[in-house]
mmCIF file of C-alpha atoms and ligand atoms in Angstrom:
data_model
loop_
_atom_site.group_PDB
_atom_site.id
_atom_site.type_symbol
_atom_site.label_atom_id
_atom_site.label_comp_id
_atom_site.label_asym_id
_atom_site.label_seq_id
_atom_site.Cartn_x
_atom_site.Cartn_y
_atom_site.Cartn_z
ATOM 1 C CA MET A 1 46.167 18.345 3.161
ATOM 2 C CA SER A 2 43.331 17.016 5.080
ATOM 3 C CA THR A 3 42.816 13.570 7.072
ATOM 4 C CA ILE A 4 42.396 10.587 4.672
ATOM 5 C CA ASN A 5 38.941 9.547 3.442
ATOM 6 C CA GLU A 6 39.625 6.590 1.127
ATOM 7 C CA LYS A 7 42.157 4.335 0.329
ATOM 8 C CA VAL A 8 42.320 2.919 -3.096
ATOM 9 C CA ARG A 9 44.989 1.255 -5.558
ATOM 10 C CA CYS A 10 44.728 3.378 -8.622
ATOM 11 C CA LEU A 11 43.664 6.956 -8.947
ATOM 12 C CA ILE A 12 42.877 8.378 -12.298
ATOM 13 C CA ILE A 13 42.999 12.001 -12.899
ATOM 14 C CA GLY A 14 41.071 13.118 -15.891
ATOM 15 C CA SER A 15 38.652 11.807 -18.384
ATOM 16 C CA GLY A 16 39.955 12.613 -21.846
ATOM 17 C CA PRO A 17 40.594 9.158 -23.740
ATOM 18 C CA ALA A 18 43.987 8.674 -22.003
ATOM 19 C CA GLY A 19 42.008 8.646 -18.400
ATOM 20 C CA TYR A 20 39.066 6.413 -19.693
ATOM 21 C CA THR A 21 41.560 3.896 -21.666
ATOM 22 C CA ALA A 22 44.074 3.784 -18.490
ATOM 23 C CA ALA A 23 40.323 3.085 -16.466
ATOM 24 C CA ILE A 24 39.055 0.296 -19.061
ATOM 25 C CA TYR A 25 42.479 -1.853 -19.052
ATOM 26 C CA ALA A 26 42.606 -0.493 -14.975
ATOM 27 C CA SER A 27 39.265 -2.168 -14.592
ATOM 28 C CA ARG A 28 39.719 -4.902 -16.236
ATOM 29 C CA ALA A 29 42.631 -6.007 -14.246
ATOM 30 C CA ASN A 30 40.452 -5.784 -11.125
ATOM 31 C CA LEU A 31 42.657 -2.635 -9.871
ATOM 32 C CA ALA A 32 39.347 -0.975 -8.929
ATOM 33 C CA PRO A 33 40.574 2.085 -10.087
ATOM 34 C CA VAL A 34 38.872 5.947 -8.982
ATOM 35 C CA LEU A 35 38.662 8.114 -11.962
ATOM 36 C CA TYR A 36 37.767 11.800 -10.989
ATOM 37 C CA GLU A 37 36.593 13.461 -14.348
ATOM 38 C CA GLY A 38 37.386 16.979 -13.791
ATOM 39 C CA ILE A 39 36.112 20.173 -15.079
ATOM 40 C CA GLN A 40 35.966 18.987 -18.543
ATOM 41 C CA PRO A 41 34.198 15.440 -18.311
ATOM 42 C CA GLY A 42 35.027 13.735 -21.630
ATOM 43 C CA GLY A 43 38.098 15.927 -22.231
ATOM 44 C CA GLN A 44 38.781 18.285 -25.088
ATOM 45 C CA LEU A 45 36.620 15.882 -27.549
ATOM 46 C CA THR A 46 33.856 17.058 -26.452
ATOM 47 C CA THR A 47 34.205 20.273 -27.383
ATOM 48 C CA THR A 48 34.180 19.308 -31.543
ATOM 49 C CA THR A 49 32.187 17.930 -33.834
ATOM 50 C CA GLU A 50 33.384 15.112 -36.191
ATOM 51 C CA VAL A 51 36.403 12.844 -35.544
ATOM 52 C CA GLU A 52 37.161 11.372 -38.283
ATOM 53 C CA ASN A 53 40.803 9.655 -37.652
ATOM 54 C CA PHE A 54 40.068 7.626 -34.473
ATOM 55 C CA PRO A 55 40.359 3.975 -35.586
ATOM 56 C CA GLY A 56 37.049 2.090 -35.657
ATOM 57 C CA TYR A 57 34.883 4.542 -36.937
ATOM 58 C CA PRO A 58 34.422 4.356 -41.094
ATOM 59 C CA GLU A 59 32.045 7.014 -41.089
ATOM 60 C CA GLY A 60 33.468 8.836 -38.175
ATOM 61 C CA VAL A 61 31.842 9.901 -34.430
ATOM 62 C CA THR A 62 31.060 12.914 -32.905
ATOM 63 C CA GLY A 63 33.410 13.759 -30.137
ATOM 64 C CA PRO A 64 31.094 13.562 -27.572
ATOM 65 C CA GLN A 65 29.605 10.432 -28.644
ATOM 66 C CA LEU A 66 33.239 8.943 -28.927
ATOM 67 C CA MET A 67 33.793 9.971 -25.291
ATOM 68 C CA GLU A 68 30.364 8.445 -23.986
ATOM 69 C CA ASP A 69 31.211 5.654 -25.656
ATOM 70 C CA LEU A 70 34.661 5.170 -23.998
ATOM 71 C CA LYS A 71 33.114 6.051 -20.519
ATOM 72 C CA LYS A 72 30.081 3.611 -20.873
ATOM 73 C CA GLN A 73 33.554 1.297 -21.968
ATOM 74 C CA ALA A 74 35.248 1.600 -18.733
ATOM 75 C CA GLU A 75 32.014 1.774 -16.485
ATOM 76 C CA ARG A 76 31.059 -1.698 -17.807
ATOM 77 C CA PHE A 77 34.211 -3.230 -16.007
ATOM 78 C CA GLY A 78 33.223 -1.620 -12.829
ATOM 79 C CA ALA A 79 34.935 1.732 -13.139
ATOM 80 C CA ASP A 80 34.070 4.430 -10.246
ATOM 81 C CA ILE A 81 33.944 7.460 -12.303
ATOM 82 C CA ARG A 82 33.240 10.623 -10.243
ATOM 83 C CA MET A 83 32.721 14.284 -10.476
ATOM 84 C CA GLY A 84 35.538 16.157 -9.043
ATOM 85 C CA ILE A 85 39.256 18.113 -9.403
ATOM 86 C CA ALA A 86 42.154 17.183 -8.222
ATOM 87 C CA THR A 87 42.970 20.447 -6.252
ATOM 88 C CA ALA A 88 46.051 19.328 -4.494
ATOM 89 C CA ALA A 89 48.845 16.009 -4.405
ATOM 90 C CA ASP A 90 51.659 15.291 -2.395
ATOM 91 C CA LEU A 91 53.657 12.314 -3.890
ATOM 92 C CA SER A 92 56.353 12.814 -1.206
ATOM 93 C CA ALA A 93 56.273 8.918 0.225
ATOM 94 C CA SER A 94 53.624 6.257 -1.074
ATOM 95 C CA PRO A 95 50.917 6.119 -0.560
ATOM 96 C CA TYR A 96 50.388 9.219 -2.360
ATOM 97 C CA LYS A 97 48.128 11.697 -1.712
ATOM 98 C CA ILE A 98 45.672 13.598 -3.615
ATOM 99 C CA THR A 99 43.203 16.299 -2.673
ATOM 100 C CA ILE A 100 39.476 16.157 -4.229
ATOM 101 C CA ASP A 101 37.697 19.692 -4.998
ATOM 102 C CA GLY A 102 39.948 21.033 -1.495
ATOM 103 C CA GLU A 103 37.963 18.445 0.957
ATOM 104 C CA LYS A 104 38.617 14.993 0.227
ATOM 105 C CA THR A 105 41.798 13.221 0.552
ATOM 106 C CA ILE A 106 42.106 9.697 -1.196
ATOM 107 C CA GLU A 107 45.542 7.672 -0.636
ATOM 108 C CA THR A 108 46.473 5.549 -3.556
ATOM 109 C CA GLU A 109 49.083 3.070 -4.148
ATOM 110 C CA THR A 110 49.152 4.466 -8.070
ATOM 111 C CA LEU A 111 48.304 7.171 -9.525
ATOM 112 C CA ILE A 112 47.745 7.928 -13.634
ATOM 113 C CA ILE A 113 48.240 11.860 -14.373
ATOM 114 C CA CYS A 114 46.071 12.382 -17.541
ATOM 115 C CA THR A 115 45.361 16.119 -17.153
ATOM 116 C CA GLY A 116 45.796 17.028 -20.881
ATOM 117 C CA ALA A 117 46.919 20.668 -22.251
ATOM 118 C CA THR A 118 44.852 23.055 -22.986
ATOM 119 C CA ALA A 119 45.372 25.162 -26.587
ATOM 120 C CA LYS A 120 46.311 28.646 -25.921
ATOM 121 C CA TYR A 121 44.070 30.951 -28.080
ATOM 122 C CA LEU A 122 44.305 34.922 -28.949
ATOM 123 C CA GLY A 123 41.828 35.670 -26.468
ATOM 124 C CA LEU A 124 39.291 37.245 -29.270
ATOM 125 C CA ALA A 125 35.782 37.316 -28.943
ATOM 126 C CA ASP A 126 35.404 35.539 -32.565
ATOM 127 C CA GLU A 127 37.715 32.973 -31.493
ATOM 128 C CA ALA A 128 35.063 31.370 -29.415
ATOM 129 C CA LYS A 129 32.074 32.930 -31.512
ATOM 130 C CA TYR A 130 32.943 31.187 -34.342
ATOM 131 C CA ALA A 131 34.508 27.564 -32.466
ATOM 132 C CA GLY A 132 34.196 24.628 -34.388
ATOM 133 C CA MET A 133 32.954 26.926 -37.230
ATOM 134 C CA GLY A 134 36.490 27.641 -38.736
ATOM 135 C CA VAL A 135 38.588 28.114 -36.006
ATOM 136 C CA SER A 136 40.679 25.394 -34.592
ATOM 137 C CA ALA A 137 43.540 24.696 -32.478
ATOM 138 C CA CYS A 138 44.892 20.995 -34.383
ATOM 139 C CA ALA A 139 45.956 21.125 -37.959
ATOM 140 C CA THR A 140 45.920 17.072 -37.811
ATOM 141 C CA CYS A 141 42.679 17.025 -36.457
ATOM 142 C CA ASP A 142 40.912 19.591 -39.096
ATOM 143 C CA GLY A 143 43.368 20.269 -41.447
ATOM 144 C CA PHE A 144 41.655 17.572 -43.957
ATOM 145 C CA PHE A 145 38.476 19.616 -43.910
ATOM 146 C CA TYR A 146 39.869 22.471 -45.618
ATOM 147 C CA ARG A 147 41.147 20.984 -48.898
ATOM 148 C CA LYS A 148 41.921 23.272 -51.848
ATOM 149 C CA LYS A 149 40.601 25.781 -49.511
ATOM 150 C CA ARG A 150 42.340 28.989 -47.700
ATOM 151 C CA VAL A 151 43.520 28.906 -44.585
ATOM 152 C CA ALA A 152 45.419 30.943 -42.056
ATOM 153 C CA VAL A 153 47.866 29.716 -38.890
ATOM 154 C CA VAL A 154 48.865 32.063 -35.789
ATOM 155 C CA GLY A 155 52.246 31.506 -34.733
ATOM 156 C CA GLY A 156 56.011 32.277 -35.514
ATOM 157 C CA GLY A 157 57.281 29.029 -33.779
ATOM 158 C CA ASP A 158 58.319 25.409 -35.162
ATOM 159 C CA THR A 159 54.552 24.301 -34.086
ATOM 160 C CA ALA A 160 53.467 27.080 -35.923
ATOM 161 C CA CYS A 161 55.836 26.451 -39.565
ATOM 162 C CA GLU A 162 54.730 22.441 -38.742
ATOM 163 C CA GLU A 163 50.947 23.221 -39.017
ATOM 164 C CA ALA A 164 51.353 25.991 -41.818
ATOM 165 C CA LEU A 165 53.922 23.070 -44.137
ATOM 166 C CA TYR A 166 51.009 20.141 -42.970
ATOM 167 C CA LEU A 167 48.179 22.597 -44.238
ATOM 168 C CA ALA A 168 49.935 23.528 -47.667
ATOM 169 C CA GLY A 169 50.125 19.990 -48.370
ATOM 170 C CA LEU A 170 46.336 20.114 -48.373
ATOM 171 C CA ALA A 171 44.971 23.858 -48.793
ATOM 172 C CA LYS A 172 44.682 26.027 -52.119
ATOM 173 C CA GLN A 173 46.329 28.659 -49.780
ATOM 174 C CA VAL A 174 48.504 28.907 -46.134
ATOM 175 C CA TYR A 175 48.693 32.500 -44.763
ATOM 176 C CA LEU A 176 51.364 32.256 -42.087
ATOM 177 C CA ILE A 177 50.297 35.256 -39.226
ATOM 178 C CA VAL A 178 53.143 36.587 -37.364
ATOM 179 C CA ARG A 179 53.257 39.090 -34.748
ATOM 180 C CA LYS A 180 57.359 40.011 -34.888
ATOM 181 C CA PRO A 181 59.171 40.738 -38.387
ATOM 182 C CA TYR A 182 61.027 37.539 -38.047
ATOM 183 C CA LEU A 183 59.941 33.526 -36.884
ATOM 184 C CA ARG A 184 61.492 31.934 -33.901
ATOM 185 C CA ALA A 185 61.117 28.191 -35.672
ATOM 186 C CA SER A 186 64.593 26.804 -36.337
ATOM 187 C CA LYS A 187 66.433 28.036 -39.327
ATOM 188 C CA VAL A 188 65.482 24.257 -41.305
ATOM 189 C CA MET A 189 61.612 25.004 -40.776
ATOM 190 C CA GLN A 190 61.975 28.638 -41.404
ATOM 191 C CA GLU A 191 64.070 27.157 -44.671
ATOM 192 C CA ARG A 192 60.855 24.889 -45.560
ATOM 193 C CA VAL A 193 58.161 27.678 -45.079
ATOM 194 C CA PHE A 194 60.002 29.847 -47.536
ATOM 195 C CA HIS A 195 60.133 27.530 -49.934
ATOM 196 C CA THR A 196 56.915 26.198 -50.317
ATOM 197 C CA PRO A 197 54.593 28.302 -52.940
ATOM 198 C CA ASN A 198 51.656 27.977 -51.443
ATOM 199 C CA ILE A 199 52.191 29.400 -47.741
ATOM 200 C CA GLU A 200 53.000 33.522 -47.210
ATOM 201 C CA VAL A 201 54.408 34.989 -44.465
ATOM 202 C CA LEU A 202 52.598 37.925 -43.144
ATOM 203 C CA PHE A 203 55.312 39.448 -40.886
ATOM 204 C CA GLU A 204 54.510 41.890 -38.205
ATOM 205 C CA HIS A 205 50.602 41.318 -38.360
ATOM 206 C CA ASN A 206 48.210 41.031 -35.392
ATOM 207 C CA THR A 207 44.743 39.601 -36.045
ATOM 208 C CA VAL A 208 42.066 41.493 -34.301
ATOM 209 C CA GLY A 209 38.812 39.766 -35.637
ATOM 210 C CA LEU A 210 37.515 37.030 -37.745
ATOM 211 C CA PHE A 211 34.184 37.425 -39.972
ATOM 212 C CA GLY A 212 31.854 35.465 -42.038
ATOM 213 C CA GLU A 213 27.985 34.697 -42.115
ATOM 214 C CA ASN A 214 27.812 30.912 -41.654
ATOM 215 C CA GLY A 215 31.759 30.406 -40.163
ATOM 216 C CA VAL A 216 34.757 31.992 -40.783
ATOM 217 C CA GLU A 217 35.216 33.952 -44.059
ATOM 218 C CA GLY A 218 38.234 35.916 -43.361
ATOM 219 C CA ALA A 219 40.210 37.996 -40.755
ATOM 220 C CA HIS A 220 40.840 41.628 -40.147
ATOM 221 C CA LEU A 221 44.588 41.958 -39.575
ATOM 222 C CA VAL A 222 46.540 44.925 -38.472
ATOM 223 C CA LYS A 223 50.145 45.130 -40.053
ATOM 224 C CA ARG A 224 52.510 47.209 -37.354
ATOM 225 C CA LEU A 225 50.222 47.238 -34.790
ATOM 226 C CA GLY A 226 50.212 50.434 -32.996
ATOM 227 C CA GLU A 227 52.956 51.937 -35.128
ATOM 228 C CA PRO A 228 52.495 55.362 -36.893
ATOM 229 C CA ASP A 229 52.320 53.673 -40.330
ATOM 230 C CA GLU A 230 50.042 51.091 -39.167
ATOM 231 C CA GLU A 231 47.850 49.594 -41.912
ATOM 232 C CA LYS A 232 44.328 47.226 -41.877
ATOM 233 C CA VAL A 233 44.202 44.434 -43.938
ATOM 234 C CA ASP A 234 40.981 41.698 -44.417
ATOM 235 C CA ILE A 235 42.279 38.581 -45.791
ATOM 236 C CA ALA A 236 40.049 35.891 -46.864
ATOM 237 C CA ILE A 237 40.355 32.676 -45.371
ATOM 238 C CA ASP A 238 38.084 29.674 -44.857
ATOM 239 C CA GLY A 239 40.227 28.476 -42.078
ATOM 240 C CA PHE A 240 41.828 29.886 -38.804
ATOM 241 C CA PHE A 241 44.053 27.572 -36.940
ATOM 242 C CA LEU A 242 45.992 28.517 -33.768
ATOM 243 C CA ALA A 243 49.311 27.365 -33.166
ATOM 244 C CA ILE A 244 50.758 29.683 -30.319
ATOM 245 C CA GLY A 245 51.522 26.720 -27.992
ATOM 246 C CA HIS A 246 49.287 24.699 -25.114
ATOM 247 C CA LYS A 247 49.517 24.492 -21.810
ATOM 248 C CA PRO A 248 49.885 21.516 -20.046
ATOM 249 C CA ASN A 249 47.446 21.350 -17.054
ATOM 250 C CA SER A 250 50.664 19.589 -14.949
ATOM 251 C CA ASP A 251 50.365 22.863 -12.121
ATOM 252 C CA ILE A 252 49.587 20.693 -9.285
ATOM 253 C CA PHE A 253 52.349 18.025 -9.634
ATOM 254 C CA LYS A 254 54.922 20.274 -10.694
ATOM 255 C CA PRO A 255 56.450 20.297 -6.872
ATOM 256 C CA TRP A 256 56.869 16.635 -7.065
ATOM 257 C CA LEU A 257 57.345 15.656 -11.207
ATOM 258 C CA GLU A 258 60.178 16.896 -13.747
ATOM 259 C CA THR A 259 58.312 19.140 -16.723
ATOM 260 C CA ASP A 260 59.772 20.538 -19.136
ATOM 261 C CA GLU A 261 60.058 24.405 -19.629
ATOM 262 C CA VAL A 262 56.194 24.584 -20.896
ATOM 263 C CA GLY A 263 55.098 22.508 -18.335
ATOM 264 C CA TYR A 264 54.805 18.808 -19.581
ATOM 265 C CA ILE A 265 55.169 16.043 -17.659
ATOM 266 C CA LYS A 266 58.794 14.345 -18.121
ATOM 267 C CA THR A 267 58.308 10.596 -18.702
ATOM 268 C CA LEU A 268 60.792 7.941 -18.515
ATOM 269 C CA ASP A 269 62.163 6.212 -22.020
ATOM 270 C CA GLY A 270 59.016 6.467 -23.920
ATOM 271 C CA THR A 271 56.944 5.424 -20.920
ATOM 272 C CA PRO A 272 54.040 6.584 -18.803
ATOM 273 C CA ARG A 273 56.241 6.132 -16.091
ATOM 274 C CA THR A 274 57.477 9.289 -13.968
ATOM 275 C CA LYS A 275 60.597 9.456 -11.908
ATOM 276 C CA ILE A 276 58.308 8.498 -8.871
ATOM 277 C CA PRO A 277 57.467 4.596 -8.768
ATOM 278 C CA GLY A 278 53.649 4.095 -9.206
ATOM 279 C CA VAL A 279 53.039 7.203 -10.758
ATOM 280 C CA PHE A 280 52.495 7.603 -14.229
ATOM 281 C CA ALA A 281 51.633 10.263 -16.976
ATOM 282 C CA ALA A 282 49.526 9.985 -20.072
ATOM 283 C CA GLY A 283 48.521 11.656 -22.829
ATOM 284 C CA ASP A 284 48.523 15.332 -23.825
ATOM 285 C CA VAL A 285 49.690 16.137 -20.543
ATOM 286 C CA ALA A 286 52.729 14.281 -21.498
ATOM 287 C CA ASP A 287 53.090 14.633 -25.190
ATOM 288 C CA PRO A 288 54.375 17.588 -26.539
ATOM 289 C CA GLN A 289 54.573 16.030 -29.987
ATOM 290 C CA TYR A 290 51.498 14.117 -30.801
ATOM 291 C CA ARG A 291 48.727 15.597 -28.919
ATOM 292 C CA GLN A 292 45.664 13.231 -30.494
ATOM 293 C CA ALA A 293 42.984 10.999 -29.421
ATOM 294 C CA ILE A 294 44.382 7.890 -30.420
ATOM 295 C CA THR A 295 47.921 8.489 -29.111
ATOM 296 C CA ALA A 296 46.489 9.424 -25.822
ATOM 297 C CA ALA A 297 44.348 6.578 -25.340
ATOM 298 C CA ALA A 298 47.638 4.599 -26.358
ATOM 299 C CA SER A 299 49.313 6.064 -23.280
ATOM 300 C CA GLY A 300 46.481 5.597 -21.064
ATOM 301 C CA CYS A 301 46.509 1.629 -22.138
ATOM 302 C CA LYS A 302 50.660 1.761 -21.207
ATOM 303 C CA ALA A 303 49.924 3.760 -17.851
ATOM 304 C CA ALA A 304 47.334 0.931 -16.926
ATOM 305 C CA ILE A 305 50.237 -1.872 -17.495
ATOM 306 C CA GLU A 306 52.266 -0.052 -15.969
ATOM 307 C CA ALA A 307 50.019 0.022 -12.992
ATOM 308 C CA GLU A 308 48.939 -3.182 -12.837
ATOM 309 C CA ARG A 309 52.798 -4.282 -13.168
ATOM 310 C CA PHE A 310 53.782 -2.424 -9.980
ATOM 311 C CA LEU A 311 51.325 -3.520 -8.134
ATOM 312 C CA LEU A 312 52.144 -7.095 -8.516
ATOM 313 C CA HIS A 313 56.275 -6.264 -6.897
HETATM 314 C C1 LIG B 1 38.295 21.319 -30.595
HETATM 315 C C2 LIG B 1 39.238 19.956 -30.943
HETATM 316 C C3 LIG B 1 39.301 19.162 -32.015
HETATM 317 C C4 LIG B 1 40.403 18.250 -31.799
HETATM 318 N N1 LIG B 1 40.197 17.171 -32.512
HETATM 319 C C5 LIG B 1 41.078 16.117 -32.943
HETATM 320 C C6 LIG B 1 40.198 14.967 -33.760
HETATM 321 O O1 LIG B 1 39.682 15.026 -34.934
HETATM 322 N N2 LIG B 1 41.164 14.068 -33.436
HETATM 323 C C7 LIG B 1 41.946 13.555 -33.087
HETATM 324 O O2 LIG B 1 42.997 12.475 -32.204
HETATM 325 N N3 LIG B 1 42.619 14.697 -31.969
HETATM 326 C C8 LIG B 1 41.604 15.539 -31.377
HETATM 327 N N4 LIG B 1 41.875 16.657 -31.222
HETATM 328 C C9 LIG B 1 42.903 16.325 -29.802
HETATM 329 C C10 LIG B 1 42.492 15.565 -28.748
HETATM 330 O O3 LIG B 1 41.373 16.294 -28.314
HETATM 331 C C11 LIG B 1 43.253 15.431 -27.461
HETATM 332 O O4 LIG B 1 44.499 14.799 -28.144
HETATM 333 C C12 LIG B 1 43.043 13.989 -26.402
HETATM 334 O O5 LIG B 1 41.631 14.909 -26.154
HETATM 335 C C13 LIG B 1 44.128 14.325 -25.119
HETATM 336 O O6 LIG B 1 43.369 13.615 -24.632
HETATM 337 P P1 LIG B 1 44.050 13.500 -22.908
HETATM 338 O O7 LIG B 1 43.038 12.221 -22.534
HETATM 339 O O8 LIG B 1 45.496 13.558 -22.678
HETATM 340 O O9 LIG B 1 43.123 14.736 -21.857
HETATM 341 P P2 LIG B 1 42.481 15.978 -22.543
HETATM 342 O O10 LIG B 1 40.998 15.354 -23.702
HETATM 343 O O11 LIG B 1 42.851 17.225 -22.526
HETATM 344 O O12 LIG B 1 41.259 15.828 -20.845
HETATM 345 C C14 LIG B 1 42.084 16.053 -19.764
HETATM 346 C C15 LIG B 1 41.034 15.435 -18.683
HETATM 347 O O13 LIG B 1 41.525 16.199 -17.655
HETATM 348 C C16 LIG B 1 40.649 16.376 -16.482
HETATM 349 N N5 LIG B 1 41.653 17.368 -15.710
HETATM 350 C C17 LIG B 1 42.779 18.554 -15.988
HETATM 351 N N6 LIG B 1 42.657 18.989 -14.641
HETATM 352 C C18 LIG B 1 42.213 18.060 -14.086
HETATM 353 C C19 LIG B 1 42.132 18.074 -12.138
HETATM 354 N N7 LIG B 1 43.128 18.947 -11.738
HETATM 355 N N8 LIG B 1 41.304 17.168 -11.862
HETATM 356 C C20 LIG B 1 40.456 16.185 -12.541
HETATM 357 N N9 LIG B 1 40.667 16.532 -13.915
HETATM 358 C C21 LIG B 1 41.488 17.558 -14.334
HETATM 359 C C22 LIG B 1 39.699 17.255 -17.542
HETATM 360 O O14 LIG B 1 38.427 17.603 -17.005
HETATM 361 C C23 LIG B 1 39.565 16.344 -18.896
HETATM 362 O O15 LIG B 1 38.673 15.269 -18.459
HETATM 363 C C24 LIG B 1 41.073 17.562 -30.924
HETATM 364 C C25 LIG B 1 41.303 19.109 -29.946
HETATM 365 C C26 LIG B 1 40.249 19.931 -29.860
HETATM 366 C C27 LIG B 1 40.605 21.121 -28.820
#
């Protein structure tokens, strides 16, 4: 760590719905928060078009517009929003030290970590080609757009089964594409999937590409890839959902904070409190369950209220 360049009362890392909401509450509570936006200013929602489930927008709103609105709202109350990436953390003692861009070290009395979680993709060029045009990593977010259509879900764990079941309630046909000859999901989830008439499980299938003129119209699959009897299979679909996990952006905090086996920061008793007093985690980085803009915003709010109360004592 370099020498201390600045001392603040409340430092917020990340500019998704959790970070900006924490900034709104912390600035209105006179904590003079400083927020670093990271590599993706505005967070995950800047990569999507329509957001139809964030309360307060009866006609929906685009992701970038929603994030711009949240940023403006935080700035209106004096939040100091800056470009920069947190590259190292020392949470061994209060005040906590965060290095920005490997250069500048900030000392803070309270820290709100809102660094999000990144969905994993298969790594196909077609996933990027059809981003926002049929490819999604969130059934709760985008399933509604596929009512009475055909979709595929990739993955074999509990999340993939949950996403397939959710989509089965909306779509006409759901394919669950599973690489292995079995599901990793719990027995209960497997039973639910097998007993849902409009879900077809495609075991031992790999996706190798997507096709379509103006968006996804189908997927190229290979059954028993690499085996002597491998077989090419094309399926007609309108939506392609990834459910192969997320990577929480928690690496620099792992030496200090407890995380689960995937890397989600563990918080106490349903609050954003971590085991270190004055250090809070909000939004997707601490939420393996819901991962929605509204839940992220809500936990950012809670974290700022917690920070304010912590500073009172
Ligand atoms: C394509 C897509 C569509 C979606 N659609 C919807 C939807 O319709 N409705 C809905 O409710 N949810 C939707 N979601 C989910 C929603 O975007 C997330 O739940 C929400 O953005 C999580 O907010 P967050 O504040 O936790 O973090 P994120 O939005 O993930 O933001 C994380 C922030 O942390 C920053 N960061 C990361 N590491 C560092 C670091 N080291 N230093 C500084 N900053 C850092 C990043 O730059 C980013 O600003 C969608 C997600 C995707 C990907």
